[in-house]
Structure formats: C-alpha cells, structure tokens
XYZ file of C-alpha atoms in Angstrom:
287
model
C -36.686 -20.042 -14.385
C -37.874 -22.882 -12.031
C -36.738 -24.126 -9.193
C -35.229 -27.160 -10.936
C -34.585 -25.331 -14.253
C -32.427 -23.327 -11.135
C -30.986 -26.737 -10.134
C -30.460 -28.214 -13.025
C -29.083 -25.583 -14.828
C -26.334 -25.565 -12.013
C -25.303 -29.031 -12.655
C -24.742 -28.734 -16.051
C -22.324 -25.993 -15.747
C -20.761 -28.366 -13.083
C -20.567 -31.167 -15.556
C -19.058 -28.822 -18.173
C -16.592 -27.666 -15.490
C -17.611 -23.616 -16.725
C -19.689 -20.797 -15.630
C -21.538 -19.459 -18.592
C -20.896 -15.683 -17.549
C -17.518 -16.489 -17.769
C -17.005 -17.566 -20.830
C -14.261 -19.602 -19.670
C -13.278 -22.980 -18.413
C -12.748 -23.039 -14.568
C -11.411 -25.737 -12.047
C -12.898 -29.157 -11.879
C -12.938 -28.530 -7.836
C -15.355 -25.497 -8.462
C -17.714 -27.410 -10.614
C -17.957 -29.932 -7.941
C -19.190 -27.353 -5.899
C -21.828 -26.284 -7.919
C -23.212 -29.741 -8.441
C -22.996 -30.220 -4.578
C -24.620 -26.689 -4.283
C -27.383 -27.639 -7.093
C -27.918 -31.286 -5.216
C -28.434 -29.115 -1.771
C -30.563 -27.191 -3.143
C -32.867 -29.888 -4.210
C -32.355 -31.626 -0.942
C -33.746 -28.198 1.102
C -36.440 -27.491 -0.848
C -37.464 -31.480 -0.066
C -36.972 -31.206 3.334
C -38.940 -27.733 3.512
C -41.639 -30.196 1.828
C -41.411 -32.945 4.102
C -43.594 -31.342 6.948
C -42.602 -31.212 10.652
C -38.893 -31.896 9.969
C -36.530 -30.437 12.493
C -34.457 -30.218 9.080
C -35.566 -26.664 7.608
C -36.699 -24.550 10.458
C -33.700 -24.123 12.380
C -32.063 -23.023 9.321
C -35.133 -20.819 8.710
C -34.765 -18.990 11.925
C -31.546 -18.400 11.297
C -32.453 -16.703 8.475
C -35.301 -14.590 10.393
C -32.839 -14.329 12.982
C -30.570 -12.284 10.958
C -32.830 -10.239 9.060
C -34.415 -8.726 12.335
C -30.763 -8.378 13.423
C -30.157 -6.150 10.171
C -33.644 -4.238 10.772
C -34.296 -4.403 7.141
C -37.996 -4.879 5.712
C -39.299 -4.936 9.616
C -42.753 -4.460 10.820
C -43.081 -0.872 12.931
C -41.604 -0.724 16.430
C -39.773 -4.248 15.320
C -36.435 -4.691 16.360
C -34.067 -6.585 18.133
C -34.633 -4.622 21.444
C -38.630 -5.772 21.118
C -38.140 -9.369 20.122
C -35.854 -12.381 20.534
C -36.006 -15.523 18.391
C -34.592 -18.807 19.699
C -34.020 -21.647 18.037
C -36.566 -25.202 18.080
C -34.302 -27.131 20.534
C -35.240 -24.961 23.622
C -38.582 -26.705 23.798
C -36.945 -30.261 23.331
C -35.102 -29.631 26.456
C -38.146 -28.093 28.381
C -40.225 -31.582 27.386
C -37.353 -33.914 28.462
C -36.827 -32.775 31.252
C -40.544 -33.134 31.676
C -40.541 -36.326 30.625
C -38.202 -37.323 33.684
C -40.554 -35.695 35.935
C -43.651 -37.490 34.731
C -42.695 -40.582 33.817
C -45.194 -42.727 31.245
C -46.384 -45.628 32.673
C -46.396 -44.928 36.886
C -49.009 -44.061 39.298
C -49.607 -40.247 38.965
C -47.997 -38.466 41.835
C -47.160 -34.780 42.755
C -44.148 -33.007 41.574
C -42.706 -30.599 43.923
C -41.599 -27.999 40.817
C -39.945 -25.714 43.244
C -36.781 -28.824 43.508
C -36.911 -28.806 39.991
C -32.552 -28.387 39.269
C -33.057 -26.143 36.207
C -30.703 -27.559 33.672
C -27.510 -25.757 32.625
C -28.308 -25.202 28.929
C -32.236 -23.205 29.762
C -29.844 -20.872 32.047
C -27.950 -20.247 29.141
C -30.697 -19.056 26.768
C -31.819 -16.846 29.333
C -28.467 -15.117 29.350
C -28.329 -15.019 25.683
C -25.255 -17.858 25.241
C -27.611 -19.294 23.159
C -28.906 -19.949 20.150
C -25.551 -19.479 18.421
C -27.266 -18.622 15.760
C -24.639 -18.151 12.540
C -22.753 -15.793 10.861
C -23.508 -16.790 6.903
C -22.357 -20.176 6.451
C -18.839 -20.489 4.868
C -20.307 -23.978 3.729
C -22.691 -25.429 2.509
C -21.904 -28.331 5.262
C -22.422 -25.901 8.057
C -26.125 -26.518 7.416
C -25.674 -29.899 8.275
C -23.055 -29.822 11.077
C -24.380 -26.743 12.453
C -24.039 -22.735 12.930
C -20.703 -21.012 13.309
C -20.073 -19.386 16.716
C -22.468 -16.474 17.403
C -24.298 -16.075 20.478
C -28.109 -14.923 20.906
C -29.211 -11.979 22.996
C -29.798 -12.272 26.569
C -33.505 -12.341 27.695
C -33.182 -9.098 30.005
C -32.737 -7.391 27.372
C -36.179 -7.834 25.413
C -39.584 -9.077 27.213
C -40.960 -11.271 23.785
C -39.627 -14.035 23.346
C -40.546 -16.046 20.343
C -40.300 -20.285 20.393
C -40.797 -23.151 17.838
C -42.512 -25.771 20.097
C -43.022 -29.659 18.599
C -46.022 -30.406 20.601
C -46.289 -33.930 20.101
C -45.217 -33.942 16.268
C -47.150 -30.775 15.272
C -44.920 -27.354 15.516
C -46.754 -24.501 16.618
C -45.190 -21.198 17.599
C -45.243 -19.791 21.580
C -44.434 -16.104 21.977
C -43.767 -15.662 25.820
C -44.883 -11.824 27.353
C -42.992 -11.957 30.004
C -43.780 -8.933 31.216
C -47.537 -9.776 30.743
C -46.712 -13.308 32.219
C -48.417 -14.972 29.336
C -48.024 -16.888 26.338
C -49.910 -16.186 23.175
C -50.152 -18.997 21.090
C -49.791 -19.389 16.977
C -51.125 -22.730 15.860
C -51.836 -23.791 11.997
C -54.332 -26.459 13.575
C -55.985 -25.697 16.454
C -56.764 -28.127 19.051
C -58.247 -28.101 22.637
C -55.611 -30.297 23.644
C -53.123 -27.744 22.612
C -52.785 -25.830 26.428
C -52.427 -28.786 28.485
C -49.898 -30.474 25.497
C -47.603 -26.921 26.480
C -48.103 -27.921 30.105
C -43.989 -28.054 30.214
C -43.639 -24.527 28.694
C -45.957 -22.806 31.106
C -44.999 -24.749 34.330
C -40.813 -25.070 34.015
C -40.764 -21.472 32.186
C -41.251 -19.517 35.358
C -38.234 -21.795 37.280
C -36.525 -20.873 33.962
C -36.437 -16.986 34.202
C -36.047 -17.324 37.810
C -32.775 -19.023 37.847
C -31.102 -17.366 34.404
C -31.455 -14.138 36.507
C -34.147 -12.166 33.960
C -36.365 -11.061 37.629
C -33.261 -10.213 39.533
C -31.956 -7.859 36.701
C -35.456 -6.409 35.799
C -35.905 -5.547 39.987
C -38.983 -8.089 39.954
C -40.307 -9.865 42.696
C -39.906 -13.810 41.725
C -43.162 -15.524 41.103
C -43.515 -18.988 39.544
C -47.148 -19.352 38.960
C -48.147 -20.800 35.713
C -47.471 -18.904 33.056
C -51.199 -19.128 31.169
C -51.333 -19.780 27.094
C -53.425 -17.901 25.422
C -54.480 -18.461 21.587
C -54.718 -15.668 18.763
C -58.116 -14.700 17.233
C -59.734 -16.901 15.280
C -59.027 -14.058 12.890
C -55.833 -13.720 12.416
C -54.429 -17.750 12.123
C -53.300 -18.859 8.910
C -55.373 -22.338 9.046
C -52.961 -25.469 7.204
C -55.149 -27.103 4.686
C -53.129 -31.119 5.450
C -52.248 -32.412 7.840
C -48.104 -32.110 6.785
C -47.424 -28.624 6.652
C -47.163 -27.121 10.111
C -43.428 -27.049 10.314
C -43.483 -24.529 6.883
C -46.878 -22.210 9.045
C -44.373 -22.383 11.896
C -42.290 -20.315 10.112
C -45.056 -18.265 8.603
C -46.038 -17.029 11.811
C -42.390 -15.880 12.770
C -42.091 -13.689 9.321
C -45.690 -12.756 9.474
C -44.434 -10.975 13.242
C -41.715 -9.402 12.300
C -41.752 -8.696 7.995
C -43.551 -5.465 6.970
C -43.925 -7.248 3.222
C -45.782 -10.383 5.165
C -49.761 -9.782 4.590
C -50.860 -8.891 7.519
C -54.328 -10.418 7.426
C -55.321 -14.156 7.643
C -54.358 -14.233 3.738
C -51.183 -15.892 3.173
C -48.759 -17.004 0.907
C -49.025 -20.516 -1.400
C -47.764 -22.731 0.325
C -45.946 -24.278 -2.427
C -44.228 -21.350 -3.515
C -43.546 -20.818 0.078
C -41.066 -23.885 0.736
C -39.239 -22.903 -2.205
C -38.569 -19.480 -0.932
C -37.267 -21.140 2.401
C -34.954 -22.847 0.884
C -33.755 -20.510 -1.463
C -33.222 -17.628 1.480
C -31.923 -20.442 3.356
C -29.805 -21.644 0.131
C -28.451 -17.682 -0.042
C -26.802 -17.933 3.587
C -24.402 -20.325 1.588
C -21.114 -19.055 -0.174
C-alpha cells in the first residue's frame, strides 16, 4: 500500500469512527485522532519534500539520535561513546552571533575573537544540556511544539561531533575531529565557496570547546587556531541531482555514518522513496 493509500485509508476509518481489526465501533475522540494522525502524515512527508526546511530534519535527527542511542543496525565501532549528534540550531547560533560581529554593510575591521563572550546556550551543548533530544513523542503535537525533556551527551565524552549547518540556505553536514582539530565536510553540492561560507564554525568553534570545559577535562593545552574544513572524496558524496533536495542528503549523510544497512558507496537511495521513509520513521516516534 502507498503512502496515501496509507493516509487515506486512515481517514476513512476515522470517518467511520472504527478500526477494521477491530471489528468494532470505537470513540468518536479516537477517530479524530486518526484523521489528525493521517493529515500529519501527509503534512511530513510534504515538508520532507519541500527541500531545506528546518521542518523535517530536526525531527529526523531525533530519530538517528535514538537509534545510535539503542545501538541497533550500527555501522562497526559505532556507538554513542564514538559519535554525538546535535541538533540544526547549534549552527544558527554560531552564525548569529557572527552576524553581530561582522556586521553587513560597515567598513571591514578586525575582530579581536579572543573577547568574543561565548554565549550561554554553545556552553551548554558542550556539556551535553543540549539537544534535548526526545523520548518518543506522546503526541503527535510534540513535533510541532517540540521534544520532551531529555538531555544530549556531553562533548568530553566523545571526540566526533556531527552538525547540520544551513550555509546560506543549502544544509550540508560538518563532522568536527576534535581530537584531529578538523572538520570534514559532507556536502550534496559542492562549492568553493563552501570553506569560507563555514568561516563561523571553524573560527568561534575553538572559543566554544574552550569555554564548555572539553580541553580542561581531556588535560589539553587550550589552542584556538582555526579549526580547518576539510571535504570528503570526490568518491564517496552522494551528488543532489536539483537544486531542492539538500535538506533530505543532509540526512543521508548522518544515516549513511552511522547505519550498517546504508550503502556504503556513492550509490544511494531514491530520493523519492527516501522522504517517505523520513517521515514514516519520523511518523513512528508518534503514539
């Protein structure tokens, strides 16, 4: 059955107010849920099609999130002491605070990065009070209004990092070696603008790991050098095909890192077919 053979066939048991494995009539309430469940459903699986929408890949990583927390179908020597996903909004606070630095619009002058007052919420990433990423939502609302309380996992305690960056409406994903002191880039469509547009990743994230205490627990001496970006082999990207589809290559790349089912190669999934199955997995977080 299709997606909306799926869909649909959940909103006519919710205008018949009965679930066919039943065999019975049940509460009117209940078969308002399933046509709000069969209406989500169909919204998701538009917004997974809408390209670089904010809307689906949170969720997403959620969903990643929890399956590398469960260690089931993982990639060898993949685990939650080897990587740590965080969620898109990490960036968004890295680039404004950049933005306040380097004003548009003024004479270019020198930023002294060392006075740089590291904002509250990047110290608490580091220390793992964030993303809260869920428990399974209780709701379908809660993918609206947000994840129930559950914190991340402090940065001390892995060295890979993995972030969803929106470089200048086109997501691409930054995996930060901190231990390397690089960042290995994952982009759908490559550009030789790319490094300088992550200028605010590699020159704030050393401040960052400074002051959330990840070199003072680890025994390192502090350095805040840039941290350098580095792309993947020509080889191994999964090249978009439009010029709409980043967000859904974003989360590609995640799965492809840490899902032992995930081809390996530069061969990937349809792309098509791929939206659906984010929000379907995204859809089965619901109760």
């Amino acid at each position: 059955m299709g997606i909306d053979g799926f869909a649909h066939r959940w909103e006519s048991m919710a205008c018949a107010n009965r679930y066919p494995s039943m065999g019975f009539w049940i509460l009117p309430i209940f078969g308002f849920s399933l046509s709000f469940r069969a209406r989500t459903l169909r919204g998701l699986i538009a917004r997974a099609s809408n390209g670089p929408e904010i809307a689906h890949i949170n969720p997403y990583l959620a969903v990643l999130w929890r399956r590398l927390e469960s260690g089931v179908r993982l990639r060898p020597g993949v685990s939650l002491e080897t990587l740590n996903i965080q969620d898109s909004s990490f960036y968004g606070h890295l680039v404004k605070a950049w933005n306040t630095l380097h004003p548009p619009d003024v004479e270019c002058a020198p930023v002294d990065y060392a006075q740089w007052d590291v904002p509250t919420i990047l110290i608490e990433y580091v220390e793992g009070f964030l993303p809260r990423w869920g428990q399974p939502w209780t709701t379908v609302s809660n993918y609206v209004e947000g994840f129930l309380p559950r914190w991340g996992q402090p940065w001390t305690t892995v060295s890979n990092v993995v972030l969803v960056c929106n470089v200048e409406q086109h997501w691409v994903v930054c995996l930060l070696r901190i231990d390397a002191w690089e960042i290995t880039l994952f982009d759908s469509l490559p550009s030789p603008d790319r490094v300088r547009q992550l200028e605010p990743l590699s020159r704030f994230i050393p401040y960052v790991i400074a002051k959330g205490g990840y070199l003072n627990a680890k025994s390192v001496a502090p350095r805040f050098d840039l941290m350098p970006v580095v792309s993947i082999p020509t080889d191994d990207e999964l090249v978009q095909g439009d010029v709409h589809s980043c967000g859904v290559f974003a989360c590609m790349y995640i799965e492809r890192m840490i899902a032992c089912d995930f081809p390996q190669s530069s061969s990937m999934p349809d792309v098509e077919e791929y939206r659906r199955k984010i929000a379907l997995e995204i859809f089965a977080h619901t109760d």
